[in-house]
Amino acid sequence: MMTLAIAIPLIAAFLAAIRKSWGYILYAIAAILNFILSLSLIGAVPSIHALGGWKPPFGINLVLDNASFYAILFINAIFLIVAVFPDIIGKYATVMLVLMAAVNGFVLTGDLFNSFVFMEIISAAAVIIASKRENYYSAFKYLIFAGIAGSLYLIAVIFVYTQTGSLNMAQAAYFSFSQKSLVAITTLFLIGLGVEAKLFPLNGWVMGVYGGNDLAPVILSTAVTFSAMYMMGRLMITIFGGGVLQVLYVLALITMLAGELAALYQKNLLKTLAYSSIGQAGLVLAVLSKGKEPFTSLAYFQLMNEVTAKLVLFLVAGYLVYKYTNLNGIFKSHKVLGTAFSIASFSLVGFPLFAGFQSKLRIIMEAFKGGDYLLPALLLLATLIELTYLIRWNVRLWFEDQVEEGEKGSWRHGFVAIALAIFLVVIFFFPNIYLAPASKMADAITSVSGYINIVTSGLGGM
Amino acid sequence: MRRLYAILIAAGFVYMMLSFLGVVPGYGNIDLCSRVSSSFLLKDVSEQNAKNWLMAKGLETKSIEKVYGEKNKEDGCANVVTSIVVNYRSFDTLGEVTVLFTAALGVGLILGGTRRKKYGLLPNFVFRESTRILVPLIILFGAYIFVHGHLTPGGGFPGGTIIAAAALLLYLADEEFFLSKVSTGALEGSMGGLYVIAGLLGLAIGGYFLYNFLPTGRVGNLISSGIVPIVYTFIGLKVGAELSGLITDLHSEEG
Amino acid sequence: MVYWISIILMGIGIYGLLTQKNLFKQLISLAIIDTAVNVFIIAAGYVEGGKAPIYTKALPSFLKGAFVDPLPQALVLTAIVIGVGVLALGAALLVRVKEKHKNLDVENMKGVGE
């Protein structure tokens, strides 16, 4: 069943190549089917699918456990939400279909080389999406970064192969690597995944790509970032536990501060949000790099909150930036969009009454409990910076004198943005909507023996 | 200054990689029996105890049997690399085909011209006439390569590339020649779709996506190894269409 | 030895990426890194004296040391095709960069930096 999550969008993409005009319809159908499919997969957790009928260490297998189930559910929900906007997708529907297949495959796969292949599809599709609106130079920069990342990821995979004799993740999780080889492998994987996860100093592409058009940030900062963070946890915690997690912690803290500081000095709305998403990625990575519960579940909780808020922010910002040249006071004519934007930015900062408060507060409390004062201090500092620039943008967009005549807004944007914003408020009162899946994901990610068991017991019937 | 930093970073990277190299076994000095590929070579994957493999290293000892010319030797490919590419790890190949598909699609989206670029140079008479003789032969040779992918070195990707070389030759020889994007797009789309459908047929018949549901025949015969030559034919035609489409895009201009 | 060659090639590629101001040369540097990685993978599967892993009349059965490791070769086949795709995409982007910014040299490109 779970292969269909990859096969449906892929076959739709091939069909869309035959008739270009079918692109959007096929994308909408595939997004709906994939979302229903991923909902229905809950009955199949945990299980594996051995492709071609070849048993795991020999062939490729897909692993559906709690972590990958909730990840694909969340990702397919984002793809479904994006399907509401045919004007944003435009002629990029086929590329979006390929991206959908690749992200699903990247999350589900239980094979290291297969994950490399899917990562390359993701970056190829992402480069094309980034080149929308003649944003060619940024897309090229992204291509170079992604190319280096792919090469190093591939070398890491080969290192694992020379050690364990197979490319299977479960076998690598079982295998006891020597300390030296563990450091080598995790360093290379860290660089390889760091580009998609926006880790300092590999995030030079982000502002150009996110700041260059309206489609790229909406899908890359949400679905693709989520899959990269999932894979980061999977590789760094489940499969190669230990390794260079401390290095990741330090780099992630630098990422967080550098991203927020850079956002403070930005004059362009989309680029501000791009830097802010670097900062938020740094926070998630720092919490994730603690490598144990309850930090892992809080990292995914924070990630879900952030992704939801960013979806709203980028939808609104991308819509307005390409409609008007001067944004001063523009929310006076777009009250619904403005409300959604403000709610999402408050949630990003972590005001009470909004979802971000729940996750940030928990992170600070747990870090204090664990005797770590560096993370809370830096988190509070980053939040302060975040507060400064987001309030500044809100004031500018709401209260400054309007320069341009407002046009009639698109109801799709208004509806989706306000619905997601209300959802963010709902999460503050019922945090378990996100926290329960996040802690189930974290349980599956931190339990090494559980992962190996799923694969070995999946072998039973073969 | 910039050069100095670059040298330092590159040297640091080389130093890091060289220090990592200590964990890799020496060149040419590897033990195949500790790797899964020994089972691919012996064609005994379905007899191996996968659980033991996952839990501890090592191959179950098995007497060495003759493979060439035998019947029902697992997937029945004489070329073990092909059997890995199109059978044991066929899903990777589907992904690989998708990368190429995405790239061709992206080049089309980015360049997106509809008219042939003209250079105003008339090619040599000998070249033009010999092209007409060579093109069918080249296409035939490409088809030979991908049909025999499971027996000899080669397969869908080299075969498709050779077919695209024929398209390139036509472009060089004739100023007016222009491949329609609609036809190459239709060919690559339908071949990719057929590949996925072959996988879904395997799911319906054998219960596994990309399952090899056809009889495998005798190792070394042309008609053998089930769906492998069929899939390689799809890949060959798809790669040929994709690369020809790439050449068309790079030769086109808006207008 | 072959490992060293591939690693030094990677170093050359990274040096090129950092120093070259021409975007096309950067793309070539990326291609050099790709090639170096492929050399590395093939080297990781070499068996002293091994032949290509194809069963023929002359080599009808699996003997120890007769064949090189087939799996890295299959992986490289995939990696090469992926590399081709990425290069084609990069080349197409550069055609447009040249049209839009009039130059491929980072320092002389028009309309970047704002």
GROMACS .gro file of C-alpha atoms in nm, chain A residues 8-396:
model
  389
    8ILE     CA    1   0.046   0.778  -0.765
    9PRO     CA    2   0.221   1.117  -0.799
   10LEU     CA    3   0.488   0.964  -1.019
   11ILE     CA    4   0.244   0.816  -1.269
   12ALA     CA    5   0.050   1.144  -1.261
   13ALA     CA    6   0.372   1.328  -1.341
   14PHE     CA    7   0.440   1.104  -1.640
   15LEU     CA    8   0.084   1.155  -1.761
   16ALA     CA    9   0.123   1.530  -1.720
   17ALA     CA   10   0.432   1.514  -1.942
   18ILE     CA   11   0.214   1.378  -2.224
   19ARG     CA   12  -0.046   1.654  -2.201
   20LYS     CA   13   0.081   1.972  -2.038
   21SER     CA   14  -0.269   2.112  -1.992
   22TRP     CA   15  -0.367   1.827  -1.759
   23GLY     CA   16  -0.095   1.928  -1.514
   24TYR     CA   17  -0.295   2.109  -1.251
   25ILE     CA   18  -0.591   1.868  -1.258
   26LEU     CA   19  -0.357   1.572  -1.216
   27TYR     CA   20  -0.177   1.749  -0.933
   28ALA     CA   21  -0.503   1.814  -0.751
   29ILE     CA   22  -0.620   1.454  -0.796
   30ALA     CA   23  -0.285   1.311  -0.685
   31ALA     CA   24  -0.272   1.541  -0.380
   32ILE     CA   25  -0.621   1.436  -0.270
   33LEU     CA   26  -0.554   1.066  -0.333
   34ASN     CA   27  -0.221   1.082  -0.152
   35PHE     CA   28  -0.373   1.251   0.151
   36ILE     CA   29  -0.652   0.993   0.175
   37LEU     CA   30  -0.396   0.717   0.124
   38SER     CA   31  -0.169   0.843   0.398
   39LEU     CA   32  -0.467   0.868   0.634
   40SER     CA   33  -0.563   0.510   0.554
   41LEU     CA   34  -0.208   0.390   0.620
   42ILE     CA   35  -0.267   0.422   0.996
   43GLY     CA   36  -0.392   0.064   0.995
   44ALA     CA   37  -0.063  -0.056   0.850
   45VAL     CA   38   0.169   0.095   1.116
   46PRO     CA   39   0.422  -0.057   1.174
   47SER     CA   40   0.511  -0.252   0.863
   48ILE     CA   41   0.765  -0.274   0.585
   49HIS     CA   42   0.732  -0.322   0.211
   50ALA     CA   43   1.012  -0.509   0.037
   51LEU     CA   44   1.025  -0.377  -0.318
   52GLY     CA   45   1.035  -0.644  -0.586
   53GLY     CA   46   0.998  -0.907  -0.315
   54TRP     CA   47   1.369  -0.896  -0.224
   55LYS     CA   48   1.432  -0.916   0.149
   56PRO     CA   49   1.567  -0.603   0.324
   57PRO     CA   50   1.942  -0.620   0.336
   58PHE     CA   51   1.946  -0.732  -0.029
   59GLY     CA   52   1.669  -0.531  -0.183
   60ILE     CA   53   1.518  -0.193  -0.098
   61ASN     CA   54   1.251  -0.169   0.167
   62LEU     CA   55   1.009   0.100   0.272
   63VAL     CA   56   0.952   0.136   0.645
   64LEU     CA   57   0.624   0.267   0.781
   65ASP     CA   58   0.653   0.330   1.154
   66ASN     CA   59   0.502   0.601   1.371
   67ALA     CA   60   0.767   0.852   1.269
   68SER     CA   61   0.738   0.809   0.894
   69PHE     CA   62   0.359   0.778   0.913
   70TYR     CA   63   0.307   1.113   1.080
   71ALA     CA   64   0.573   1.270   0.862
   72ILE     CA   65   0.403   1.171   0.537
   73LEU     CA   66   0.062   1.262   0.677
   74PHE     CA   67   0.186   1.612   0.758
   75ILE     CA   68   0.368   1.648   0.426
   76ASN     CA   69   0.076   1.529   0.216
   77ALA     CA   70  -0.152   1.767   0.405
   78ILE     CA   71   0.077   2.053   0.300
   79PHE     CA   72   0.072   1.938  -0.062
   80LEU     CA   73  -0.307   1.924  -0.041
   81ILE     CA   74  -0.324   2.279   0.095
   82VAL     CA   75  -0.099   2.405  -0.184
   83ALA     CA   76  -0.330   2.236  -0.436
   84VAL     CA   77  -0.589   2.505  -0.355
   85PHE     CA   78  -0.378   2.763  -0.543
   86PRO     CA   79  -0.369   2.692  -0.916
   87ASP     CA   80  -0.233   3.042  -0.979
   88ILE     CA   81   0.074   2.982  -0.763
   89ILE     CA   82   0.144   2.640  -0.913
   90GLY     CA   83   0.095   2.752  -1.271
   91LYS     CA   84   0.297   2.550  -1.519
   92TYR     CA   85   0.502   2.394  -1.240
   93ALA     CA   86   0.239   2.126  -1.166
   94THR     CA   87   0.446   1.843  -1.314
   95VAL     CA   88   0.748   1.944  -1.109
   96MET     CA   89   0.531   1.959  -0.797
   97LEU     CA   90   0.409   1.606  -0.869
   98VAL     CA   91   0.767   1.481  -0.895
   99LEU     CA   92   0.850   1.665  -0.573
  100MET     CA   93   0.552   1.505  -0.398
  101ALA     CA   94   0.664   1.157  -0.502
  102ALA     CA   95   1.022   1.228  -0.400
  103VAL     CA   96   0.941   1.370  -0.057
  104ASN     CA   97   0.716   1.074   0.021
  105GLY     CA   98   0.987   0.834  -0.094
  106PHE     CA   99   1.257   1.018   0.101
  107VAL     CA  100   1.057   0.981   0.422
  108LEU     CA  101   0.944   0.623   0.369
  109THR     CA  102   1.262   0.462   0.243
  110GLY     CA  103   1.463   0.228   0.460
  111ASP     CA  104   1.762   0.217   0.230
  112LEU     CA  105   2.049   0.464   0.236
  113PHE     CA  106   2.124   0.480  -0.135
  114ASN     CA  107   1.757   0.505  -0.214
  115SER     CA  108   1.733   0.804   0.018
  116PHE     CA  109   2.021   0.962  -0.178
  117VAL     CA  110   1.830   0.912  -0.504
  118PHE     CA  111   1.519   1.072  -0.359
  119MET     CA  112   1.724   1.358  -0.215
  120GLU     CA  113   1.861   1.428  -0.561
  121ILE     CA  114   1.510   1.426  -0.710
  122ILE     CA  115   1.401   1.667  -0.438
  123SER     CA  116   1.688   1.903  -0.510
  124ALA     CA  117   1.642   1.885  -0.889
  125ALA     CA  118   1.271   1.960  -0.853
  126ALA     CA  119   1.342   2.230  -0.595
  127VAL     CA  120   1.592   2.400  -0.826
  128ILE     CA  121   1.330   2.414  -1.101
  129ILE     CA  122   1.072   2.553  -0.860
  130ALA     CA  123   1.328   2.807  -0.738
  131SER     CA  124   1.380   2.932  -1.094
  132LYS     CA  125   1.020   3.057  -1.114
  133ARG     CA  126   0.985   3.429  -1.188
  134GLU     CA  127   1.325   3.440  -1.360
  135ASN     CA  128   1.506   3.379  -1.033
  136TYR     CA  129   1.781   3.199  -1.229
  137TYR     CA  130   2.093   3.307  -1.042
  138SER     CA  131   1.960   3.201  -0.700
  139ALA     CA  132   1.841   2.873  -0.847
  140PHE     CA  133   2.190   2.815  -0.985
  141LYS     CA  134   2.346   2.885  -0.645
  142TYR     CA  135   2.103   2.637  -0.492
  143LEU     CA  136   2.202   2.381  -0.757
  144ILE     CA  137   2.570   2.415  -0.664
  145PHE     CA  138   2.498   2.378  -0.291
  146ALA     CA  139   2.269   2.082  -0.350
  147GLY     CA  140   2.524   1.923  -0.583
  148ILE     CA  141   2.799   1.931  -0.320
  149ALA     CA  142   2.557   1.807  -0.056
  150GLY     CA  143   2.452   1.517  -0.278
  151SER     CA  144   2.813   1.419  -0.347
  152LEU     CA  145   2.906   1.411   0.021
  153TYR     CA  146   2.587   1.226   0.111
  154LEU     CA  147   2.676   0.967  -0.151
  155ILE     CA  148   3.029   0.925  -0.011
  156ALA     CA  149   2.879   0.877   0.335
  157VAL     CA  150   2.652   0.605   0.194
  158ILE     CA  151   2.954   0.432   0.040
  159PHE     CA  152   3.141   0.453   0.372
  160VAL     CA  153   2.849   0.274   0.537
  161TYR     CA  154   2.849   0.015   0.260
  162THR     CA  155   3.220  -0.063   0.306
  163GLN     CA  156   3.161  -0.108   0.680
  164THR     CA  157   2.837  -0.304   0.699
  165GLY     CA  158   2.833  -0.469   0.357
  166SER     CA  159   2.482  -0.348   0.278
  167LEU     CA  160   2.291  -0.027   0.224
  168ASN     CA  161   2.010  -0.108   0.463
  169MET     CA  162   1.930   0.139   0.739
  170ALA     CA  163   1.820  -0.125   0.988
  171GLN     CA  164   2.143  -0.315   0.944
  172ALA     CA  165   2.342   0.005   0.987
  173ALA     CA  166   2.142   0.076   1.304
  174TYR     CA  167   2.228  -0.269   1.438
  175PHE     CA  168   2.592  -0.263   1.331
  176SER     CA  169   2.839  -0.138   1.592
  177PHE     CA  170   3.065   0.106   1.410
  178SER     CA  171   3.407   0.195   1.543
  179GLN     CA  172   3.419   0.547   1.686
  180LYS     CA  173   3.641   0.663   1.403
  181SER     CA  174   3.412   0.543   1.127
  182LEU     CA  175   3.107   0.677   1.311
  183VAL     CA  176   3.263   1.024   1.316
  184ALA     CA  177   3.350   0.999   0.946
  185ILE     CA  178   3.002   0.884   0.844
  186THR     CA  179   2.805   1.128   1.056
  187THR     CA  180   3.021   1.424   0.951
  188LEU     CA  181   2.956   1.349   0.585
  189PHE     CA  182   2.584   1.293   0.643
  190LEU     CA  183   2.567   1.616   0.842
  191ILE     CA  184   2.710   1.815   0.552
  192GLY     CA  185   2.488   1.629   0.307
  193LEU     CA  186   2.166   1.694   0.498
  194GLY     CA  187   2.277   2.032   0.629
  195VAL     CA  188   2.203   2.204   0.299
  196GLU     CA  189   1.836   2.105   0.298
  197ALA     CA  190   1.810   2.155   0.674
  198LYS     CA  191   1.953   2.509   0.635
  199LEU     CA  192   2.242   2.449   0.873
  200PHE     CA  193   2.511   2.716   0.905
  201PRO     CA  194   2.737   2.758   0.696
  202LEU     CA  195   2.553   2.566   0.424
  203ASN     CA  196   2.251   2.796   0.403
  204GLY     CA  197   2.383   3.056   0.160
  205TRP     CA  198   2.114   2.964  -0.091
  206VAL     CA  199   1.811   3.018   0.131
  207MET     CA  200   1.746   3.391   0.100
  208GLY     CA  201   1.786   3.393  -0.277
  209VAL     CA  202   1.553   3.099  -0.328
  210TYR     CA  203   1.289   3.182  -0.065
  211GLY     CA  204   1.306   3.550  -0.145
  212GLY     CA  205   1.282   3.512  -0.519
  213ASN     CA  206   0.932   3.390  -0.597
  214ASP     CA  207   0.601   3.288  -0.446
  215LEU     CA  208   0.600   2.911  -0.499
  216ALA     CA  209   0.946   2.816  -0.369
  217PRO     CA  210   0.912   2.933  -0.006
  218VAL     CA  211   0.559   2.797   0.028
  219ILE     CA  212   0.663   2.442  -0.054
  220LEU     CA  213   1.037   2.432   0.025
  221SER     CA  214   1.016   2.591   0.369
  222THR     CA  215   0.736   2.355   0.469
  223ALA     CA  216   0.721   2.007   0.315
  224VAL     CA  217   1.086   1.979   0.208
  225THR     CA  218   1.218   2.123   0.535
  226PHE     CA  219   1.000   1.884   0.728
  227SER     CA  220   1.134   1.585   0.537
  228ALA     CA  221   1.494   1.704   0.584
  229MET     CA  222   1.440   1.743   0.960
  230TYR     CA  223   1.278   1.400   0.974
  231MET     CA  224   1.577   1.248   0.796
  232MET     CA  225   1.817   1.437   1.023
  233GLY     CA  226   1.655   1.276   1.327
  234ARG     CA  227   1.637   0.938   1.160
  235LEU     CA  228   2.002   0.929   1.059
  236MET     CA  229   2.164   1.115   1.347
  237ILE     CA  230   1.963   0.956   1.628
  238THR     CA  231   1.815   0.623   1.516
  239ILE     CA  232   2.074   0.490   1.279
  240PHE     CA  233   2.404   0.649   1.372
  241GLY     CA  234   2.328   0.738   1.734
  242GLY     CA  235   2.595   0.952   1.892
  243GLY     CA  236   2.844   1.059   1.631
  244VAL     CA  237   2.884   1.432   1.591
  245LEU     CA  238   2.566   1.548   1.769
  246GLN     CA  239   2.765   1.802   1.976
  247VAL     CA  240   2.897   1.960   1.657
  248LEU     CA  241   2.541   1.978   1.529
  249TYR     CA  242   2.434   2.144   1.856
  250VAL     CA  243   2.695   2.419   1.827
  251LEU     CA  244   2.633   2.478   1.456
  252ALA     CA  245   2.258   2.486   1.515
  253LEU     CA  246   2.291   2.752   1.784
  254ILE     CA  247   2.506   2.963   1.551
  255THR     CA  248   2.246   2.909   1.276
  256MET     CA  249   1.969   3.028   1.504
  257LEU     CA  250   2.141   3.349   1.609
  258ALA     CA  251   2.288   3.427   1.268
  259GLY     CA  252   1.954   3.373   1.096
  260GLU     CA  253   1.758   3.594   1.335
  261LEU     CA  254   2.023   3.869   1.331
  262ALA     CA  255   2.030   3.872   0.952
  263ALA     CA  256   1.650   3.893   0.946
  264LEU     CA  257   1.668   4.204   1.164
  265TYR     CA  258   1.853   4.396   0.895
  266GLN     CA  259   1.642   4.291   0.598
  267LYS     CA  260   1.434   4.539   0.403
  268ASN     CA  261   1.250   4.283   0.189
  269LEU     CA  262   0.956   4.099   0.343
  270LEU     CA  263   1.017   3.762   0.176
  271LYS     CA  264   1.388   3.775   0.260
  272THR     CA  265   1.312   3.862   0.623
  273LEU     CA  266   1.093   3.555   0.644
  274ALA     CA  267   1.362   3.348   0.468
  275TYR     CA  268   1.621   3.445   0.731
  276SER     CA  269   1.365   3.387   1.003
  277SER     CA  270   1.312   3.033   0.875
  278ILE     CA  271   1.689   2.979   0.895
  279GLY     CA  272   1.675   3.089   1.256
  280GLN     CA  273   1.383   2.860   1.334
  281ALA     CA  274   1.558   2.569   1.161
  282GLY     CA  275   1.855   2.634   1.389
  283LEU     CA  276   1.630   2.611   1.694
  284VAL     CA  277   1.474   2.283   1.581
  285LEU     CA  278   1.817   2.135   1.501
  286ALA     CA  279   1.959   2.246   1.837
  287VAL     CA  280   1.677   2.078   2.027
  288LEU     CA  281   1.694   1.773   1.803
  289SER     CA  282   2.068   1.737   1.860
  290LYS     CA  283   2.010   1.661   2.229
  291GLY     CA  284   1.934   1.316   2.092
  292LYS     CA  285   1.695   1.201   2.363
  293GLU     CA  286   1.341   1.238   2.489
  294PRO     CA  287   1.164   1.467   2.566
  295PHE     CA  288   1.375   1.697   2.350
  296THR     CA  289   1.311   1.503   2.030
  297SER     CA  290   0.935   1.529   2.064
  298LEU     CA  291   0.962   1.899   2.148
  299ALA     CA  292   1.180   1.951   1.841
  300TYR     CA  293   0.912   1.801   1.618
  301PHE     CA  294   0.637   1.989   1.803
  302GLN     CA  295   0.823   2.315   1.746
  303LEU     CA  296   0.885   2.216   1.382
  304MET     CA  297   0.513   2.151   1.320
  305ASN     CA  298   0.418   2.486   1.477
  306GLU     CA  299   0.684   2.667   1.282
  307VAL     CA  300   0.592   2.504   0.950
  308THR     CA  301   0.223   2.587   0.995
  309ALA     CA  302   0.302   2.949   1.082
  310LYS     CA  303   0.551   2.980   0.795
  311LEU     CA  304   0.296   2.841   0.550
  312VAL     CA  305   0.060   3.125   0.641
  313LEU     CA  306   0.333   3.390   0.640
  314PHE     CA  307   0.479   3.288   0.306
  315LEU     CA  308   0.135   3.250   0.146
  316VAL     CA  309   0.037   3.601   0.249
  317ALA     CA  310   0.378   3.757   0.183
  318GLY     CA  311   0.423   3.586  -0.154
  319TYR     CA  312   0.077   3.700  -0.259
  320LEU     CA  313   0.124   4.062  -0.156
  321VAL     CA  314   0.486   4.111  -0.265
  322TYR     CA  315   0.404   4.023  -0.626
  323LYS     CA  316   0.082   4.223  -0.630
  324TYR     CA  317   0.209   4.555  -0.495
  325THR     CA  318   0.546   4.726  -0.512
  326ASN     CA  319   0.503   4.925  -0.191
  327LEU     CA  320   0.357   4.731   0.098
  328ASN     CA  321   0.308   5.013   0.349
  329GLY     CA  322  -0.030   4.988   0.517
  330ILE     CA  323  -0.149   4.731   0.270
  331PHE     CA  324  -0.338   4.531   0.532
  332LYS     CA  325  -0.594   4.811   0.549
  333SER     CA  326  -0.733   4.675   0.223
  334HIS     CA  327  -0.662   4.309   0.306
  335LYS     CA  328  -0.793   4.276   0.659
  336VAL     CA  329  -0.837   3.897   0.651
  337LEU     CA  330  -0.488   3.834   0.517
  338GLY     CA  331  -0.351   4.084   0.766
  339THR     CA  332  -0.516   3.913   1.062
  340ALA     CA  333  -0.384   3.575   0.953
  341PHE     CA  334  -0.036   3.722   0.903
  342SER     CA  335  -0.035   3.880   1.249
  343ILE     CA  336  -0.158   3.564   1.421
  344ALA     CA  337   0.104   3.355   1.244
  345SER     CA  338   0.384   3.597   1.330
  346PHE     CA  339   0.275   3.608   1.696
  347SER     CA  340   0.276   3.231   1.698
  348LEU     CA  341   0.625   3.231   1.549
  349VAL     CA  342   0.748   3.461   1.825
  350GLY     CA  343   0.569   3.257   2.089
  351PHE     CA  344   0.311   3.489   2.245
  352PRO     CA  345   0.064   3.324   2.481
  353LEU     CA  346  -0.264   3.231   2.309
  354PHE     CA  347  -0.071   3.109   2.004
  355ALA     CA  348   0.081   2.770   1.925
  356GLY     CA  349   0.445   2.877   1.934
  357PHE     CA  350   0.417   2.961   2.304
  358GLN     CA  351   0.344   2.600   2.395
  359SER     CA  352   0.651   2.460   2.222
  360LYS     CA  353   0.899   2.733   2.313
  361LEU     CA  354   0.798   2.732   2.680
  362ARG     CA  355   0.833   2.354   2.700
  363ILE     CA  356   1.175   2.366   2.534
  364ILE     CA  357   1.301   2.625   2.785
  365MET     CA  358   1.162   2.436   3.085
  366GLU     CA  359   1.304   2.102   2.975
  367ALA     CA  360   1.643   2.257   2.901
  368PHE     CA  361   1.651   2.409   3.251
  369LYS     CA  362   1.558   2.072   3.398
  370GLY     CA  363   1.845   1.913   3.210
  371GLY     CA  364   2.088   2.172   3.347
  372ASP     CA  365   2.147   2.341   3.011
  373TYR     CA  366   2.136   2.719   3.043
  374LEU     CA  367   2.294   2.805   2.710
  375LEU     CA  368   2.000   2.696   2.494
  376PRO     CA  369   1.729   2.884   2.694
  377ALA     CA  370   1.942   3.199   2.707
  378LEU     CA  371   2.010   3.198   2.335
  379LEU     CA  372   1.649   3.102   2.260
  380LEU     CA  373   1.522   3.399   2.459
  381LEU     CA  374   1.769   3.628   2.285
  382ALA     CA  375   1.662   3.495   1.944
  383THR     CA  376   1.296   3.537   2.040
  384LEU     CA  377   1.364   3.897   2.138
  385ILE     CA  378   1.522   3.968   1.800
  386GLU     CA  379   1.237   3.787   1.628
  387LEU     CA  380   0.986   3.995   1.823
  388THR     CA  381   1.159   4.317   1.714
  389TYR     CA  382   1.149   4.256   1.342
  390LEU     CA  383   0.810   4.087   1.327
  391ILE     CA  384   0.645   4.367   1.525
  392ARG     CA  385   0.819   4.617   1.298
  393TRP     CA  386   0.679   4.446   0.990
  394ASN     CA  387   0.333   4.418   1.142
  395VAL     CA  388   0.330   4.787   1.229
  396ARG     CA  389   0.450   4.881   0.884
   0.00000   0.00000   0.00000
